[in-house]
CSV table of C-alpha atoms and ligand atoms in Angstrom, one decimal:
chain,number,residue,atom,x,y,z
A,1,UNK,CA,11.7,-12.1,11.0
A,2,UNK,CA,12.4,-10.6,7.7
A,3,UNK,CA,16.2,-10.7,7.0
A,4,UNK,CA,16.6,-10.0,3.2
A,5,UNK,CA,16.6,-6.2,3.6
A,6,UNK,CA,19.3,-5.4,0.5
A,7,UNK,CA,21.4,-2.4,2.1
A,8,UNK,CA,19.5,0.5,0.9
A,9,UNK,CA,19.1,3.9,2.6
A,10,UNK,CA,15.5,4.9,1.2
A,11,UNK,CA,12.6,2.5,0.8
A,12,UNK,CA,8.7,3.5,-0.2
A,13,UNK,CA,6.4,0.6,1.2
A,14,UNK,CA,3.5,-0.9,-0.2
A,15,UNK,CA,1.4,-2.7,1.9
A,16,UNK,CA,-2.4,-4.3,1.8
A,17,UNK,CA,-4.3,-7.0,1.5
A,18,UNK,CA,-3.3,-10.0,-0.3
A,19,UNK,CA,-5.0,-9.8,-4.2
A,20,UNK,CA,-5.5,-5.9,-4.2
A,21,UNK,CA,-2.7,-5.5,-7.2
A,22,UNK,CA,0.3,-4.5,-5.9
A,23,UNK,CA,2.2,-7.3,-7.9
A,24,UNK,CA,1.0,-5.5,-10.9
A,25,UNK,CA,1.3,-2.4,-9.6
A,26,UNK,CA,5.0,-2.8,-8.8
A,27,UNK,CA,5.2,-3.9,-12.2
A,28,UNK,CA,4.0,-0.8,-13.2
A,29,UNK,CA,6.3,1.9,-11.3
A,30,UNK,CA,9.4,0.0,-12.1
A,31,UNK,CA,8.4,-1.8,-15.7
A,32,UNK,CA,10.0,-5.1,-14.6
A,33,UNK,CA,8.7,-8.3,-14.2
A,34,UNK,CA,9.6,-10.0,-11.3
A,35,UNK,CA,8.4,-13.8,-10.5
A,36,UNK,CA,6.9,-13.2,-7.5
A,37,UNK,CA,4.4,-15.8,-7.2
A,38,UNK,CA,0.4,-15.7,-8.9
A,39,UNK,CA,-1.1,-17.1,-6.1
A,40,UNK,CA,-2.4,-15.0,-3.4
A,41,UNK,CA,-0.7,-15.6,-0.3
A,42,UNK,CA,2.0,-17.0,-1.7
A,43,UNK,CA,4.3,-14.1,-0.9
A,44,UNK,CA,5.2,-14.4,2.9
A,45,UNK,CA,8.5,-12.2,3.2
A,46,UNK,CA,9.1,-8.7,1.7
A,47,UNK,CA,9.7,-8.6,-2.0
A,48,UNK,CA,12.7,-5.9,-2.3
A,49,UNK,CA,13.1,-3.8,-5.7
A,50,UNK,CA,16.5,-2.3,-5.9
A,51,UNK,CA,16.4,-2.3,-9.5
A,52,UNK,CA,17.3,0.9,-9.6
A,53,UNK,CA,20.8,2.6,-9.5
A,54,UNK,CA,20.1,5.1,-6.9
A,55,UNK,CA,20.4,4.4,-3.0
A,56,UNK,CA,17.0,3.3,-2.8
A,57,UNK,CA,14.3,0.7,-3.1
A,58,UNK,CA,10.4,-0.6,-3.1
A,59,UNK,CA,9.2,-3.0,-0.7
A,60,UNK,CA,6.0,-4.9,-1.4
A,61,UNK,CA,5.1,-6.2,2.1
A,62,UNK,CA,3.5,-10.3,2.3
A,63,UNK,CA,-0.4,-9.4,1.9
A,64,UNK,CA,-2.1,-10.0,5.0
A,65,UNK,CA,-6.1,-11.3,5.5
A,66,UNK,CA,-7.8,-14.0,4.1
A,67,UNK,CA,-5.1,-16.2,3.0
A,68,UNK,CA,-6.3,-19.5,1.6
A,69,UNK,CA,-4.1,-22.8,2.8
A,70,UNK,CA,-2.2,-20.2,5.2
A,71,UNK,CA,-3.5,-20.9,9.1
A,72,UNK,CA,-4.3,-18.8,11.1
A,73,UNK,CA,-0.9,-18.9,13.5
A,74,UNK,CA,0.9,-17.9,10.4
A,75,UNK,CA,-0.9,-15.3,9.3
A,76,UNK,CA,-0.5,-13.5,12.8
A,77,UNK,CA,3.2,-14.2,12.7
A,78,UNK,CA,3.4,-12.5,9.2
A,79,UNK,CA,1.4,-9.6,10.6
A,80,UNK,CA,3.5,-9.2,13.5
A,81,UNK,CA,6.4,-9.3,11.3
A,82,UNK,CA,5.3,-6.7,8.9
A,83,UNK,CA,4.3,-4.4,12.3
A,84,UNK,CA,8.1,-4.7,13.6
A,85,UNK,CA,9.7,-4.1,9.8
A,86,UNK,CA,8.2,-1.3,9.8
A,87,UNK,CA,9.0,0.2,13.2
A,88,UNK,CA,12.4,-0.7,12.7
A,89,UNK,CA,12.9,1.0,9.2
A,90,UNK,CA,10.6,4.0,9.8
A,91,UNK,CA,13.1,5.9,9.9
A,92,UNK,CA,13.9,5.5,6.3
A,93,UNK,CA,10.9,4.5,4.9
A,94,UNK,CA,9.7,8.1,3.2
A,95,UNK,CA,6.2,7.1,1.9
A,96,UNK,CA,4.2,4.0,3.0
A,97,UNK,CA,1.9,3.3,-0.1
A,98,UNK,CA,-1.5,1.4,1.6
A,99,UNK,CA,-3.1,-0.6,-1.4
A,100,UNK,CA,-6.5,-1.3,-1.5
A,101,UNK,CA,-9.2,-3.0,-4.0
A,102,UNK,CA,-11.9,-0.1,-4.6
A,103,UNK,CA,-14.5,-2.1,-5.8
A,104,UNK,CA,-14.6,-4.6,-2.0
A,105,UNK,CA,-12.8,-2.2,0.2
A,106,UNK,CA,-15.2,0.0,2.2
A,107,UNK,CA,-17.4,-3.5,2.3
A,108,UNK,CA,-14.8,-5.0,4.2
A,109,UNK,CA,-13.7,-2.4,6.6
A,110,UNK,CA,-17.4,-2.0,7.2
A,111,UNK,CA,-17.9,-6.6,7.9
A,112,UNK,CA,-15.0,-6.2,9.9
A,113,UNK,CA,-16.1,-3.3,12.1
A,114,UNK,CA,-16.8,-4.0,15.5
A,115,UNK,CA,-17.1,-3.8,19.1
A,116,UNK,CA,-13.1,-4.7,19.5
A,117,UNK,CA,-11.8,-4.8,16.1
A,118,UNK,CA,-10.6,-2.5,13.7
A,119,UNK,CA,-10.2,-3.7,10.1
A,120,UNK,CA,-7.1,-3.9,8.9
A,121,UNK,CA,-6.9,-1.5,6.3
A,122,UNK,CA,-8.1,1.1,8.8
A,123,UNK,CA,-5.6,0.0,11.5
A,124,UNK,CA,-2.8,0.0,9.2
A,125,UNK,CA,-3.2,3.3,8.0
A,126,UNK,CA,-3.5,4.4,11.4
A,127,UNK,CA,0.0,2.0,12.6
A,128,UNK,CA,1.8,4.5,9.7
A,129,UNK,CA,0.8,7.6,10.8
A,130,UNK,CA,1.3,6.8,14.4
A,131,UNK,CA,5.2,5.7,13.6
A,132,UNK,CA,5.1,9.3,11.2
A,133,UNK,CA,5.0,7.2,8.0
A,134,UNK,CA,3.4,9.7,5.6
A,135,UNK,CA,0.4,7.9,3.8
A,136,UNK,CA,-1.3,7.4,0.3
A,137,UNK,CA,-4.0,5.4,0.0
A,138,UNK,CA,-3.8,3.5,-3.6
A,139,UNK,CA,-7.4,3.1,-4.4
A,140,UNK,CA,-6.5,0.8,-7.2
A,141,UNK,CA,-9.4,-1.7,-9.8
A,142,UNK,CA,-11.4,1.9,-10.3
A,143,UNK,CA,-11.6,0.4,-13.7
A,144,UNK,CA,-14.4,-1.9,-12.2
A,145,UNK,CA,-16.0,1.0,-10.0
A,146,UNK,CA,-19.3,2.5,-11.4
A,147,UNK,CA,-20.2,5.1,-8.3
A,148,UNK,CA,-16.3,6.4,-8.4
A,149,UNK,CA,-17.2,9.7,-6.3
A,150,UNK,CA,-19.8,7.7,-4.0
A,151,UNK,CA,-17.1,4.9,-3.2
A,152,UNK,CA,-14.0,7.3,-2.8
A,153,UNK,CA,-16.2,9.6,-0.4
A,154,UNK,CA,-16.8,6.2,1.6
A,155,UNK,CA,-13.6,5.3,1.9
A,156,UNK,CA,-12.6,8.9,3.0
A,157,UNK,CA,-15.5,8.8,5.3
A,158,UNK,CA,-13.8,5.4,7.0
A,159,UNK,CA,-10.4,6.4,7.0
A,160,UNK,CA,-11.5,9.2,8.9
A,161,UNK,CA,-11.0,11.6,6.5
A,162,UNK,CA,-13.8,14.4,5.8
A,163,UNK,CA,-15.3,13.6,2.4
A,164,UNK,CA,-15.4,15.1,-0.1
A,165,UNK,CA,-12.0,12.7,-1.3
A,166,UNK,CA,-11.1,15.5,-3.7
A,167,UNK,CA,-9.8,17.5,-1.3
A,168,UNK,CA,-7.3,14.9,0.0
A,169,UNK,CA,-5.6,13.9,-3.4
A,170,UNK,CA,-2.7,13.9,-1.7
A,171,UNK,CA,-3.6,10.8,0.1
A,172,UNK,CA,-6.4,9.4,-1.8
A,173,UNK,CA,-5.2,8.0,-5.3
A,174,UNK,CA,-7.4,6.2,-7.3
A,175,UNK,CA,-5.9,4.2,-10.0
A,176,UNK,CA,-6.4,1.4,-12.3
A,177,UNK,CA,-2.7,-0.7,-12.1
A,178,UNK,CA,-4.0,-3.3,-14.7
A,179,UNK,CA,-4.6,-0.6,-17.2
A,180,UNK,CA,-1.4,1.2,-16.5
A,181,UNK,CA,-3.4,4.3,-15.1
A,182,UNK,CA,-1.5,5.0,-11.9
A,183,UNK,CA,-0.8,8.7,-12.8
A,184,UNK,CA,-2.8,9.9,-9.3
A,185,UNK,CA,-0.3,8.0,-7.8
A,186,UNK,CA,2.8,9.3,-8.9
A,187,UNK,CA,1.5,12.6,-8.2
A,188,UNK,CA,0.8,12.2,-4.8
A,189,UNK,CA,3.6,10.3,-3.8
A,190,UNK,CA,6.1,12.9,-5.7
A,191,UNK,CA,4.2,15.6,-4.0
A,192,UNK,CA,5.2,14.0,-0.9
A,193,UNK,CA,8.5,13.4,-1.7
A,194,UNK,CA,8.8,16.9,-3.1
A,195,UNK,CA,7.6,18.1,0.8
A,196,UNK,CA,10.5,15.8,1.8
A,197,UNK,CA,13.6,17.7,-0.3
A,198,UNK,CA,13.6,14.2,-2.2
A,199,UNK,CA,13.1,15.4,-6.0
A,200,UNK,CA,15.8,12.9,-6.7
A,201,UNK,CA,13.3,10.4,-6.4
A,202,UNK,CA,10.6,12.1,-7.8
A,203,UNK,CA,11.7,10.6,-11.6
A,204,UNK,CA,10.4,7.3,-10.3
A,205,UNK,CA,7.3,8.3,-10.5
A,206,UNK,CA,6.5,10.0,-13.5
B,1,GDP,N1,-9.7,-5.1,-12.8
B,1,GDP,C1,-8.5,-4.9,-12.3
B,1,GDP,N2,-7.8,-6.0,-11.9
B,1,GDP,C2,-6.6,-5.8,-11.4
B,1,GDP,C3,-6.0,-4.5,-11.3
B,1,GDP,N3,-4.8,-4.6,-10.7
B,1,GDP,C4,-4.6,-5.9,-10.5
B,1,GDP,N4,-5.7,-6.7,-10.9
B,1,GDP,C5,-5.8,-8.1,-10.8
B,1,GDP,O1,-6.0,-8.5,-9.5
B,1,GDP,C6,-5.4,-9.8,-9.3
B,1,GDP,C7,-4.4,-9.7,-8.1
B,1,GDP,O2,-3.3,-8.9,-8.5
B,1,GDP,P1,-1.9,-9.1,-7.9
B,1,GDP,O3,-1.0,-8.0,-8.4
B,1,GDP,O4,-1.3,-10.4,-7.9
B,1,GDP,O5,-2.3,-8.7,-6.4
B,1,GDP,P2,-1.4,-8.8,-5.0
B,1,GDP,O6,-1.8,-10.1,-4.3
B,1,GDP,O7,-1.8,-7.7,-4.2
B,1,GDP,O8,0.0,-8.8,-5.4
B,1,GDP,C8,-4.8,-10.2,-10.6
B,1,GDP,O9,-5.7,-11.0,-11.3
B,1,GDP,C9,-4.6,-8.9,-11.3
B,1,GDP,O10,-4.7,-9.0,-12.7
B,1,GDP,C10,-6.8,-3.4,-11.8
B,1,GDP,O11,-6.3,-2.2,-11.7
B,1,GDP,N5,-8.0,-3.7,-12.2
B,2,MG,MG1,1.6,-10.0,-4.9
């Protein structure tokens, strides 16, 4: 199990599939660097950010899929782990930030559809509702997205949400973390935390 949980009450989680950005985009929200590895896969325990003074943190969860030199056993292990993090800290996790790539991301759910499996995107946005984990979906590499209102309605449309996505920009964020365009992002995640009495936090996020 994961035991390098810094003692900190509140805690936003980001979580996806390994190579989506969320190195970069972590980067972004706090405007530190932090070593954690190039390689995708590499990362195979929560990465903590308590940079901050107040009582509270980011977690960027080990990316989970296709990870290359990582077999199979392992990557279940590290998907059971991240399922039992979260239920044990869902209690003070306030927002659970689901990353995906916009450009490959309704192509994958869709490959991975079938008789008895649900992707993993899917599933885990799902896993955070069910545990009452409010959800924003990062739709982040828009930068390489040509159909941007075709592709968001898909994803909508997979997620279970009733396109058109403009009317769930509270939980469909596209953004471009490479380019340091995440301002859909910070709006839906302080609109959440706003509905939570957390304005504190909101200065994270602007
Ligand atoms: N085009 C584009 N590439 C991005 C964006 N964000 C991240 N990347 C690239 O995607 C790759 C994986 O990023 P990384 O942050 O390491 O992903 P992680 O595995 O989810 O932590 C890197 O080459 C990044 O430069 C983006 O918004 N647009
Ligand atoms: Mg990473």
């Amino acid at each position: 199990m994961f035991e390098n949980r810094p003692g900190r009450a509140d805690e936003i989680i980001f979580v996806g599939r390994s190579n989506v950005g969320k190195s970069t985009l972590m980067r972004e929200i706090t405007g530190h660097s932090f070593d954690t590895g190039s390689k995708p896969g590499v990362t195979r325990s929560p990465n903590h950010y308590d940079w901050a003074s107040d009582d509270f943190m980011l977690t960027d969860l080990p990316g989970f899929g296709f990870m290359s030199g990582v077999p199979e056993e392992q990557r279940e292990q590290i998907k059971t782990n991240i399922v039992h993090y979260i239920e044990d800290h869902a209690d003070d996790i306030l927002v659970g930030v689901l990353v995906v790539d916009g450009k490959s991301a309704v192509d994958i759910i869709d490959r991975h559809s079938g008789e008895d499996e649900i992707p993993y995107d899917v599933e885990m946005f799902y896993f955070l509702r069910d545990v009452g984990i409010p959800v924003v979906v990062a739709v982040n590499k828009m930068d390489k997205v040509d159909d941007e209102d075709e592709r968001l309605n898909e994803l909508c449309d997979r997620l279970g949400l009733h396109p058109p996505w403009k009317q769930w920009r509270d939980t469909i964020a596209p953004i471009s973390a490479k380019r340091g365009n995440i301002d859909a992002l910070n709006e839906a995640v302080k609109t959440e935390l706003h509905e939570q009495k957390r304005d504190d936090l909101m200065k994270f996020f602007s």
